[in-house]
Coordinates of C-alpha atoms in Angstrom, one line a residue:
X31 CA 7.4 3.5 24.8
X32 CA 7.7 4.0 21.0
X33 CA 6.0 1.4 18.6
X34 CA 6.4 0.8 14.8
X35 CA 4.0 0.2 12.6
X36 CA 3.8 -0.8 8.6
X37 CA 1.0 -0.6 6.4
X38 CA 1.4 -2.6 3.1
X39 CA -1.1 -3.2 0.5
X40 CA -2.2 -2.0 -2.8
X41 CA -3.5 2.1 -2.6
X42 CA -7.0 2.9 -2.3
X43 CA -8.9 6.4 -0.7
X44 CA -9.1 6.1 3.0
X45 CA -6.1 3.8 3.9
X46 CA -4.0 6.5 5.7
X47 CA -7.3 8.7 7.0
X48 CA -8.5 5.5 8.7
X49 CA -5.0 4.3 10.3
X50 CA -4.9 7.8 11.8
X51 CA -8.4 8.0 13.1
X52 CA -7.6 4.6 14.7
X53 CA -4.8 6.2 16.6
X54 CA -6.2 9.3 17.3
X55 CA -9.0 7.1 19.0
X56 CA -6.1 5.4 21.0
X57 CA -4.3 8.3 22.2
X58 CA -1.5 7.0 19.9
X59 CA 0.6 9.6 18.9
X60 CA 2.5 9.9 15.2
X61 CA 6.0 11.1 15.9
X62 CA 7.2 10.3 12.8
X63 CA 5.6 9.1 8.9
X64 CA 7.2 7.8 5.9
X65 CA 4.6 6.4 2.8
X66 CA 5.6 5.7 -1.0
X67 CA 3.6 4.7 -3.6
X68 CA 5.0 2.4 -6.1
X69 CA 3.0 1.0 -9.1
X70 CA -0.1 1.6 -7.6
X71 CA 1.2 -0.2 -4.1
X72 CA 0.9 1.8 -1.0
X73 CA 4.4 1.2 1.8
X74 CA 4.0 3.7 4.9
X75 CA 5.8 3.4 8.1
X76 CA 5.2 5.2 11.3
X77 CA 6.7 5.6 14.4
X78 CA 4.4 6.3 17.0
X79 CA 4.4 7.6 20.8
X80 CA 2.3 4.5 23.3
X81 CA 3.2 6.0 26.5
X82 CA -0.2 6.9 27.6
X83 CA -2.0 3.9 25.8
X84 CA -4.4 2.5 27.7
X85 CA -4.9 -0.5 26.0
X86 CA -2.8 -3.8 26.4
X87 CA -0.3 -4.0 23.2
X88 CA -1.2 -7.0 22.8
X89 CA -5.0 -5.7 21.9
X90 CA -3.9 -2.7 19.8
X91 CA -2.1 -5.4 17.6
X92 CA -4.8 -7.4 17.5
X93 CA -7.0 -4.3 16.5
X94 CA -4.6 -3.3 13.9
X95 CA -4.2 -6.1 11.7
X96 CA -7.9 -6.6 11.8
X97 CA -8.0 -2.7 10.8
X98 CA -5.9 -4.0 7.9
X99 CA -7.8 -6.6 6.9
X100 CA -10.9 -5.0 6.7
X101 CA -9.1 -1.9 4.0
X102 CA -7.7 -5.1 2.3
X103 CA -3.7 -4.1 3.8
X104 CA -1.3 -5.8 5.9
X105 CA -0.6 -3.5 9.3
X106 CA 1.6 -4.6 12.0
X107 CA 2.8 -3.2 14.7
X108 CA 6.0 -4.0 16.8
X109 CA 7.6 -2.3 19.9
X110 CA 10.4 -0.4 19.2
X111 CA 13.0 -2.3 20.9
X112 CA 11.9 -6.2 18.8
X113 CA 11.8 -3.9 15.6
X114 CA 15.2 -2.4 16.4
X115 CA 17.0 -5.7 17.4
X116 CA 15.2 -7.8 14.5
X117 CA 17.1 -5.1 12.0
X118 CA 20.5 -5.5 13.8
X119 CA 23.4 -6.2 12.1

Protein backbone atom coordinates (compact mmCIF):
# COMPACT_ATOMS: atom_id res chain seq x y z
CA UNK A 1 0.00 0.00 0.00
CA UNK A 2 1.41 3.41 -1.09
CA UNK A 3 0.28 6.71 0.79
CA UNK A 4 0.67 10.36 -0.10
CA UNK A 5 1.65 12.81 1.92
CA UNK A 6 1.93 16.93 1.59
CA UNK A 7 3.65 19.21 3.80
CA UNK A 8 2.69 22.97 3.41
CA UNK A 9 3.76 25.84 5.45
CA UNK A 10 6.18 28.62 5.41
CA UNK A 11 10.20 27.18 5.46
CA UNK A 12 12.08 26.94 8.49
CA UNK A 13 15.42 24.43 9.55
CA UNK A 14 14.12 21.09 10.50
CA UNK A 15 10.85 20.72 8.61
CA UNK A 16 11.95 17.93 6.14
CA UNK A 17 14.72 16.25 8.85
CA UNK A 18 11.82 15.82 11.26
CA UNK A 19 9.08 14.39 8.65
CA UNK A 20 11.80 11.88 7.71
CA UNK A 21 12.78 10.92 11.24
CA UNK A 22 9.00 10.44 11.78
CA UNK A 23 8.92 7.91 9.08
CA UNK A 24 11.95 6.30 9.54
CA UNK A 25 10.53 5.70 13.12
CA UNK A 26 7.46 4.05 11.36
CA UNK A 27 9.10 1.84 9.00
CA UNK A 28 7.56 4.21 6.31
CA UNK A 29 9.48 4.18 3.41
CA UNK A 30 10.09 7.36 0.80
CA UNK A 31 9.73 6.02 -2.62
CA UNK A 32 9.49 9.05 -4.10
CA UNK A 33 10.09 13.30 -3.05
CA UNK A 34 9.19 16.45 -4.64
CA UNK A 35 9.69 20.01 -2.35
CA UNK A 36 9.79 23.71 -3.78
CA UNK A 37 10.30 26.66 -2.12
CA UNK A 38 8.52 29.62 -3.26
CA UNK A 39 8.84 33.07 -1.49
CA UNK A 40 9.99 31.71 1.46
CA UNK A 41 6.95 28.98 1.51
CA UNK A 42 7.94 25.39 1.70
CA UNK A 43 5.44 22.65 -0.79
CA UNK A 44 6.93 18.94 -0.57
CA UNK A 45 5.08 15.90 -1.63
CA UNK A 46 6.01 12.35 -0.94
CA UNK A 47 5.00 9.18 -1.96
CA UNK A 48 5.68 6.71 0.54
CA UNK A 49 5.81 2.64 0.83
CA UNK A 50 3.03 1.51 4.21
CA UNK A 51 3.20 -2.05 3.53
CA UNK A 52 4.83 -3.09 6.65
CA UNK A 53 3.37 -0.26 8.89
CA UNK A 54 2.36 -1.39 11.89
CA UNK A 55 0.36 1.21 12.99
CA UNK A 56 -3.47 1.82 12.09
CA UNK A 57 -3.56 4.64 9.22
CA UNK A 58 -5.89 6.12 10.90
CA UNK A 59 -3.08 6.81 13.88
CA UNK A 60 -0.22 7.66 11.53
CA UNK A 61 -2.65 10.47 10.20
CA UNK A 62 -3.46 11.49 13.30
CA UNK A 63 0.36 11.54 14.32
CA UNK A 64 1.17 13.53 11.19
CA UNK A 65 -0.94 16.46 11.33
CA UNK A 66 -0.12 16.80 14.93
CA UNK A 67 3.72 16.54 13.67
CA UNK A 68 2.65 19.46 11.58
CA UNK A 69 1.21 21.46 13.92
CA UNK A 70 3.85 21.39 16.28
CA UNK A 71 6.78 22.73 13.18
CA UNK A 72 3.84 25.30 12.47
CA UNK A 73 3.00 23.20 8.76
CA UNK A 74 -0.01 21.60 7.41
CA UNK A 75 0.84 17.54 6.67
CA UNK A 76 -1.64 15.25 5.51
CA UNK A 77 -1.59 12.06 4.43
CA UNK A 78 -3.99 10.11 2.06
CA UNK A 79 -3.90 6.50 0.70
CA UNK A 80 -2.97 6.33 -2.69
CA UNK A 81 -6.03 5.09 -4.16
CA UNK A 82 -8.59 8.48 -2.37
CA UNK A 83 -5.54 10.78 -3.54
CA UNK A 84 -5.68 9.25 -7.01
CA UNK A 85 -9.51 9.16 -7.52
CA UNK A 86 -9.95 12.75 -5.74
CA UNK A 87 -7.49 14.05 -8.87
CA UNK A 88 -9.52 12.21 -11.56
CA UNK A 89 -10.71 13.82 -14.34
Amino acid sequence: MKGIITVLGKDHVGIIGTVCTYLSRNDINILDISQTIVGGYLNMMMIVDLSIVKKEFTILVDEMVELGENMGVAIKMQHEDIFNSMHRV
